[in-house]
Amino acid sequence: QVQLVESGGGLVQAGSSLRLSCAASGRTFSSYVMGWFRQAPGKEREFVAAISRSGGSTYYTDSVKGRFVISRDNAKNTVYLQMNSLKPEDTAVYYCAADPKSTFYSYIAGYDYWGQGTQVTVSS
């Protein structure tokens, strides 16, 4: 069974940066589409970013385009989310997820494996 562990969250001021990491188990990591989702208090979990198996294609929700960068290192079984110019609206629990079946990149039900989440809080 695939296990995902996020790290790197914290409390920062608006305009600063954080880099989240997600370490994955398994020998088939390179066959997974990887995504980042977030959930703010009182809101549904939403898509943030995704990256293709080889890392050649990336996808972002409109609100983070130009500020966030998703990347992966298949040799380390790790996916990253570099978050720049953070805003209070980015405050949420951030989850990484894996889609072994190559479902549409932003379709939450297509992701079979989820991490426990890491809290990101951006103060104004």
Coordinates of N, CA, C and O in Angstrom, one line a residue:
Q1 N 0.8 -1.2 0.0 CA 0.0 0.0 0.0 C 0.9 1.2 0.0 O 1.9 1.3 0.7
V2 N 0.5 2.2 -0.8 CA 1.3 3.5 -0.9 C 1.0 4.3 0.3 O -0.1 4.5 0.8
Q3 N 2.1 4.8 0.9 CA 2.1 5.8 2.0 C 2.7 7.1 1.6 O 3.7 7.1 0.9
L4 N 2.0 8.2 1.9 CA 2.4 9.5 1.6 C 2.6 10.3 2.9 O 1.7 10.3 3.7
V5 N 3.7 11.1 3.0 CA 3.9 11.9 4.2 C 4.3 13.3 3.8 O 5.4 13.4 3.2
E6 N 3.5 14.2 4.2 CA 3.8 15.6 3.9 C 4.6 16.3 5.0 O 4.5 15.9 6.2
S7 N 5.4 17.3 4.6 CA 6.1 18.1 5.6 C 6.4 19.5 5.0 O 6.2 19.7 3.8
G8 N 6.8 20.4 5.9 CA 7.2 21.7 5.4 C 6.2 22.8 5.7 O 6.5 24.0 5.4
G9 N 5.0 22.5 6.3 CA 4.1 23.5 6.6 C 4.5 24.4 7.8 O 5.5 24.0 8.5
G10 N 3.8 25.5 8.0 CA 4.1 26.3 9.1 C 3.3 27.6 9.1 O 2.4 27.8 8.3
L11 N 3.7 28.5 10.0 CA 3.1 29.8 10.1 C 4.0 30.9 9.5 O 5.2 31.0 9.9
V12 N 3.6 31.6 8.5 CA 4.4 32.6 7.8 C 3.6 33.9 7.6 O 2.3 33.9 7.7
Q13 N 4.3 34.9 7.3 CA 3.6 36.2 7.0 C 3.3 36.3 5.5 O 4.0 35.7 4.7
A14 N 2.3 37.1 5.2 CA 2.0 37.3 3.8 C 3.2 37.8 3.0 O 3.9 38.6 3.5
G15 N 3.3 37.3 1.8 CA 4.4 37.6 0.9 C 5.6 36.7 1.0 O 6.5 36.8 0.2
S16 N 5.7 35.9 2.0 CA 6.8 35.0 2.2 C 6.6 33.7 1.4 O 5.6 33.5 0.7
S17 N 7.5 32.7 1.6 CA 7.5 31.5 0.8 C 7.6 30.3 1.8 O 8.2 30.3 2.8
L18 N 7.1 29.2 1.3 CA 7.3 27.9 1.9 C 7.5 26.8 0.8 O 6.9 27.0 -0.3
R19 N 8.2 25.7 1.2 CA 8.2 24.6 0.3 C 7.7 23.4 1.0 O 8.3 23.0 2.0
L20 N 6.7 22.8 0.5 CA 6.1 21.5 1.0 C 6.8 20.4 0.3 O 7.1 20.4 -0.9
S21 N 7.0 19.3 1.1 CA 7.5 18.0 0.5 C 6.5 16.9 0.8 O 5.8 16.9 1.8
C22 N 6.5 15.9 -0.1 CA 5.7 14.7 0.1 C 6.5 13.5 -0.3 O 6.9 13.4 -1.4
A23 N 6.8 12.7 0.7 CA 7.6 11.5 0.5 C 6.7 10.3 0.3 O 5.8 10.1 1.1
A24 N 6.9 9.6 -0.7 CA 6.1 8.4 -1.0 C 6.8 7.1 -1.0 O 8.0 7.1 -1.3
S25 N 6.1 6.1 -0.6 CA 6.7 4.7 -0.6 C 6.3 4.1 -1.9 O 5.5 4.5 -2.7
G26 N 7.0 2.9 -2.1 CA 6.6 2.1 -3.3 C 7.6 2.2 -4.4 O 8.2 3.3 -4.6
R27 N 7.7 1.1 -5.2 CA 8.7 1.1 -6.3 C 8.0 1.7 -7.6 O 8.8 1.9 -8.6
T28 N 6.7 1.9 -7.6 CA 6.0 2.4 -8.8 C 5.7 3.9 -8.7 O 4.8 4.4 -9.3
F29 N 6.4 4.7 -7.9 CA 6.2 6.1 -7.7 C 6.1 6.8 -9.1 O 5.3 7.7 -9.3
S30 N 7.0 6.4 -9.9 CA 7.1 7.1 -11.2 C 5.9 6.9 -12.1 O 5.8 7.6 -13.1
S31 N 5.1 5.9 -11.8 CA 3.9 5.6 -12.6 C 2.7 6.4 -12.0 O 1.6 6.3 -12.6
Y32 N 2.8 7.2 -11.0 CA 1.7 7.9 -10.4 C 1.7 9.4 -10.8 O 2.7 10.1 -10.8
V33 N 0.5 9.8 -11.2 CA 0.3 11.3 -11.3 C 0.2 11.7 -9.8 O -0.4 11.1 -9.0
M34 N 0.8 12.8 -9.5 CA 0.9 13.3 -8.1 C 0.2 14.7 -8.1 O 0.4 15.5 -9.0
G35 N -0.6 14.9 -7.0 CA -1.3 16.2 -6.9 C -1.2 16.7 -5.5 O -0.9 16.0 -4.5
W36 N -1.5 18.0 -5.4 CA -1.6 18.7 -4.1 C -3.0 19.3 -4.1 O -3.5 19.9 -5.0
F37 N -3.7 19.1 -2.9 CA -5.0 19.6 -2.6 C -4.9 20.4 -1.3 O -4.0 20.2 -0.5
R38 N -5.9 21.2 -1.1 CA -5.9 21.9 0.2 C -7.4 22.1 0.7 O -8.3 22.1 -0.1
Q39 N -7.5 22.2 2.0 CA -8.8 22.4 2.6 C -8.7 23.4 3.7 O -8.0 23.2 4.7
A40 N -9.5 24.5 3.5 CA -9.6 25.5 4.5 C -10.8 25.3 5.4 O -11.7 24.6 5.0
P41 N -10.8 25.9 6.6 CA -11.9 25.6 7.5 C -13.2 26.0 6.9 O -13.4 27.1 6.3
G42 N -14.2 25.2 7.0 CA -15.5 25.4 6.4 C -15.7 25.3 4.9 O -16.8 25.6 4.4
K43 N -14.6 24.9 4.3 CA -14.7 24.7 2.8 C -14.4 23.3 2.4 O -13.8 22.5 3.2
E44 N -14.8 22.9 1.2 CA -14.4 21.6 0.6 C -13.0 21.6 0.2 O -12.4 22.6 -0.1
R45 N -12.5 20.4 0.1 CA -11.1 20.2 -0.3 C -11.1 20.6 -1.8 O -11.9 20.2 -2.6
E46 N -10.0 21.3 -2.2 CA -9.9 21.8 -3.6 C -8.6 21.4 -4.2 O -7.5 21.3 -3.5
F47 N -8.6 21.3 -5.5 CA -7.4 21.0 -6.3 C -6.5 22.2 -6.2 O -6.9 23.4 -6.4
V48 N -5.2 22.0 -6.1 CA -4.2 23.1 -6.2 C -3.2 22.9 -7.3 O -3.1 23.8 -8.2
A49 N -2.6 21.7 -7.4 CA -1.6 21.5 -8.5 C -1.4 20.0 -8.7 O -1.7 19.2 -7.8
A50 N -1.0 19.7 -9.9 CA -0.7 18.3 -10.2 C 0.5 18.2 -11.2 O 0.8 19.2 -11.9
I51 N 1.1 17.1 -11.2 CA 2.3 16.9 -12.1 C 2.3 15.5 -12.7 O 1.9 14.5 -12.0
S52 N 2.6 15.4 -14.0 CA 2.6 14.1 -14.7 C 3.7 13.2 -14.2 O 4.6 13.6 -13.4
R53 N 3.7 12.0 -14.6 CA 4.6 10.9 -14.1 C 6.0 11.3 -14.3 O 6.8 11.1 -13.3
S54 N 6.4 11.8 -15.4 CA 7.8 12.2 -15.7 C 8.2 13.6 -15.2 O 9.3 13.9 -15.2
G55 N 7.2 14.3 -14.8 CA 7.4 15.7 -14.5 C 7.3 16.7 -15.6 O 7.6 17.9 -15.4
G56 N 7.0 16.2 -16.8 CA 7.0 17.1 -18.0 C 5.8 18.0 -18.1 O 5.9 19.0 -18.9
S57 N 4.7 17.7 -17.4 CA 3.5 18.5 -17.5 C 3.1 18.9 -16.1 O 3.1 18.0 -15.2
T58 N 2.7 20.1 -15.9 CA 2.1 20.6 -14.6 C 0.8 21.3 -14.8 O 0.6 21.9 -15.9
Y59 N 0.0 21.3 -13.8 CA -1.3 21.9 -13.8 C -1.6 22.6 -12.5 O -1.2 22.2 -11.5
Y60 N -2.3 23.8 -12.6 CA -2.5 24.6 -11.4 C -3.9 25.2 -11.5 O -4.5 25.5 -12.5
T61 N -4.5 25.3 -10.3 CA -5.7 26.1 -10.2 C -5.4 27.6 -10.4 O -4.3 28.0 -10.1
D62 N -6.3 28.3 -10.9 CA -6.1 29.7 -11.3 C -5.5 30.6 -10.2 O -4.7 31.4 -10.4
S63 N -6.0 30.4 -9.0 CA -5.6 31.2 -7.9 C -4.1 31.1 -7.5 O -3.6 32.0 -6.8
V64 N -3.4 30.1 -7.9 CA -2.0 29.9 -7.5 C -1.1 30.0 -8.7 O 0.2 30.0 -8.5
K65 N -1.6 30.2 -9.9 CA -0.7 30.3 -11.1 C 0.2 31.5 -11.0 O -0.2 32.6 -10.6
G66 N 1.5 31.2 -11.3 CA 2.5 32.3 -11.2 C 3.1 32.4 -9.8 O 4.1 33.1 -9.7
R67 N 2.5 31.8 -8.8 CA 3.0 31.8 -7.5 C 3.5 30.5 -6.9 O 4.5 30.4 -6.2
F68 N 2.9 29.4 -7.3 CA 3.2 28.1 -6.8 C 3.9 27.3 -8.0 O 3.5 27.4 -9.1
V69 N 4.8 26.4 -7.6 CA 5.5 25.5 -8.6 C 5.5 24.1 -8.0 O 6.0 23.9 -6.9
I70 N 4.9 23.2 -8.7 CA 5.0 21.8 -8.4 C 6.1 21.1 -9.1 O 6.4 21.4 -10.3
S71 N 6.8 20.2 -8.4 CA 7.9 19.5 -9.1 C 8.0 18.1 -8.4 O 7.4 17.8 -7.4
R72 N 8.8 17.2 -9.0 CA 9.0 15.9 -8.5 C 10.4 15.4 -8.7 O 11.0 15.8 -9.7
D73 N 10.9 14.5 -7.9 CA 12.1 13.9 -8.0 C 11.9 12.4 -7.9 O 11.7 11.9 -6.8
N74 N 11.7 11.7 -9.0 CA 11.3 10.3 -9.0 C 12.4 9.4 -8.3 O 12.1 8.4 -7.8
A75 N 13.7 9.8 -8.4 CA 14.7 9.1 -7.8 C 14.6 9.1 -6.2 O 15.1 8.2 -5.6
K76 N 14.0 10.2 -5.7 CA 13.8 10.3 -4.3 C 12.4 10.0 -3.8 O 12.0 10.1 -2.7
N77 N 11.5 9.6 -4.8 CA 10.1 9.3 -4.5 C 9.5 10.5 -3.7 O 8.7 10.3 -2.8
T78 N 9.7 11.7 -4.2 CA 9.2 12.9 -3.5 C 8.6 13.9 -4.5 O 9.2 14.1 -5.6
V79 N 7.6 14.5 -4.1 CA 7.0 15.6 -4.9 C 7.0 16.9 -4.0 O 6.9 16.8 -2.7
Y80 N 7.2 18.0 -4.6 CA 7.3 19.3 -3.9 C 6.3 20.3 -4.3 O 5.8 20.2 -5.5
L81 N 6.0 21.2 -3.5 CA 5.2 22.4 -3.8 C 5.8 23.6 -3.3 O 5.8 23.8 -2.1
Q82 N 6.5 24.4 -4.2 CA 7.1 25.6 -3.8 C 6.0 26.7 -3.8 O 5.4 26.9 -4.9
M83 N 5.8 27.4 -2.7 CA 4.7 28.4 -2.6 C 5.4 29.7 -2.3 O 6.0 29.9 -1.3
N84 N 5.2 30.6 -3.3 CA 5.8 32.0 -3.2 C 4.6 33.0 -3.1 O 3.5 32.7 -3.4
S85 N 5.0 34.2 -2.6 CA 4.1 35.3 -2.5 C 2.8 34.8 -1.8 O 1.7 35.1 -2.3
L86 N 2.9 34.2 -0.7 CA 1.8 33.6 0.0 C 0.8 34.7 0.5 O 1.2 35.8 0.9
K87 N -0.5 34.3 0.4 CA -1.6 35.2 0.8 C -2.3 34.6 1.9 O -2.4 33.3 2.1
P88 N -3.0 35.4 2.8 CA -3.9 34.8 3.8 C -4.9 33.8 3.3 O -5.2 32.8 4.0
E89 N -5.3 34.0 2.0 CA -6.3 33.1 1.4 C -5.7 31.7 1.1 O -6.5 30.8 0.8
D90 N -4.4 31.6 1.2 CA -3.8 30.3 1.0 C -3.8 29.4 2.3 O -3.4 28.3 2.3
T91 N -4.2 30.0 3.4 CA -4.3 29.2 4.7 C -5.2 28.0 4.5 O -6.3 28.1 4.2
A92 N -4.6 26.9 4.8 CA -5.4 25.6 4.7 C -4.5 24.5 5.2 O -3.3 24.6 5.4
V93 N -5.1 23.3 5.3 CA -4.3 22.1 5.4 C -4.0 21.6 4.0 O -5.0 21.4 3.2
Y94 N -2.8 21.3 3.7 CA -2.4 20.9 2.4 C -2.1 19.4 2.3 O -1.4 18.9 3.2
Y95 N -2.7 18.7 1.4 CA -2.5 17.3 1.2 C -1.9 16.9 -0.1 O -2.2 17.5 -1.1
C96 N -1.0 15.9 -0.1 CA -0.5 15.4 -1.3 C -1.3 14.1 -1.6 O -1.8 13.5 -0.7
A97 N -1.4 13.7 -2.8 CA -2.2 12.6 -3.2 C -1.6 11.9 -4.5 O -0.9 12.6 -5.3
A98 N -1.9 10.6 -4.6 CA -1.3 9.9 -5.8 C -2.5 9.2 -6.5 O -3.4 8.7 -5.9
D99 N -2.4 9.3 -7.9 CA -3.4 8.7 -8.8 C -2.7 7.7 -9.6 O -2.1 8.0 -10.6
P100 N -2.8 6.4 -9.2 CA -2.1 5.3 -10.0 C -2.8 5.0 -11.3 O -2.2 4.4 -12.2
K101 N -4.0 5.4 -11.5 CA -4.8 5.0 -12.7 C -4.9 6.1 -13.8 O -5.6 5.9 -14.7
S102 N -4.2 7.1 -13.6 CA -4.1 8.2 -14.6 C -5.5 8.8 -14.9 O -5.9 8.9 -16.1
T103 N -6.2 9.1 -13.9 CA -7.5 9.8 -14.0 C -7.2 11.3 -14.3 O -6.1 11.7 -14.1
F104 N -8.2 12.0 -14.7 CA -8.1 13.5 -15.0 C -7.4 14.2 -13.8 O -7.8 13.9 -12.6
Y105 N -6.5 15.1 -14.1 CA -5.5 15.5 -13.1 C -6.2 16.2 -11.9 O -5.6 16.2 -10.8
S106 N -7.3 16.9 -12.1 CA -7.9 17.7 -11.0 C -9.1 17.0 -10.4 O -9.8 17.5 -9.5
Y107 N -9.4 15.7 -10.8 CA -10.6 15.0 -10.3 C -10.2 14.3 -9.0 O -9.5 13.3 -8.9
I108 N -10.7 14.8 -7.9 CA -10.3 14.4 -6.6 C -10.6 12.9 -6.3 O -9.8 12.2 -5.7
A109 N -11.6 12.4 -6.9 CA -12.0 11.0 -6.7 C -11.0 10.0 -7.4 O -11.0 8.8 -7.1
G110 N -10.2 10.6 -8.3 CA -9.3 9.7 -9.0 C -8.0 9.5 -8.2 O -7.2 8.6 -8.7
Y111 N -7.8 10.2 -7.2 CA -6.6 10.0 -6.3 C -6.9 8.9 -5.3 O -7.8 9.1 -4.4
D112 N -6.2 7.8 -5.3 CA -6.4 6.7 -4.4 C -5.7 6.8 -3.1 O -6.1 6.2 -2.1
Y113 N -4.6 7.5 -3.0 CA -3.8 7.6 -1.8 C -3.6 9.0 -1.4 O -3.3 9.9 -2.2
W114 N -3.6 9.2 -0.1 CA -3.6 10.6 0.5 C -2.6 10.6 1.7 O -2.6 9.6 2.5
G115 N -1.9 11.7 1.8 CA -1.2 11.9 3.0 C -2.0 12.4 4.2 O -3.2 12.7 4.0
Q116 N -1.4 12.7 5.3 CA -2.2 13.1 6.5 C -2.4 14.6 6.5 O -3.2 15.1 7.3
G117 N -1.7 15.3 5.7 CA -1.9 16.8 5.6 C -0.8 17.5 6.4 O -0.3 17.0 7.4
T118 N -0.6 18.8 6.0 CA 0.3 19.7 6.7 C -0.3 21.0 6.7 O -0.8 21.5 5.7
Q119 N -0.3 21.7 7.9 CA -1.0 23.0 8.0 C -0.1 24.1 7.5 O 1.1 24.2 7.9
V120 N -0.7 25.0 6.7 CA -0.1 26.2 6.2 C -0.9 27.3 6.7 O -2.1 27.4 6.4
T121 N -0.4 28.2 7.5 CA -1.1 29.4 8.0 C -0.3 30.7 7.5 O 0.9 30.8 7.8
V122 N -1.0 31.6 6.9 CA -0.4 32.8 6.3 C -1.1 34.0 7.0 O -2.3 34.2 6.9
S123 N -0.4 34.7 7.8 CA -0.9 35.9 8.5 C -0.8 37.1 7.7 O 0.1 37.3 6.8
S124 N -1.6 38.1 8.0 CA -1.6 39.4 7.3 C -1.0 40.5 8.1 O -0.6 41.5 7.6

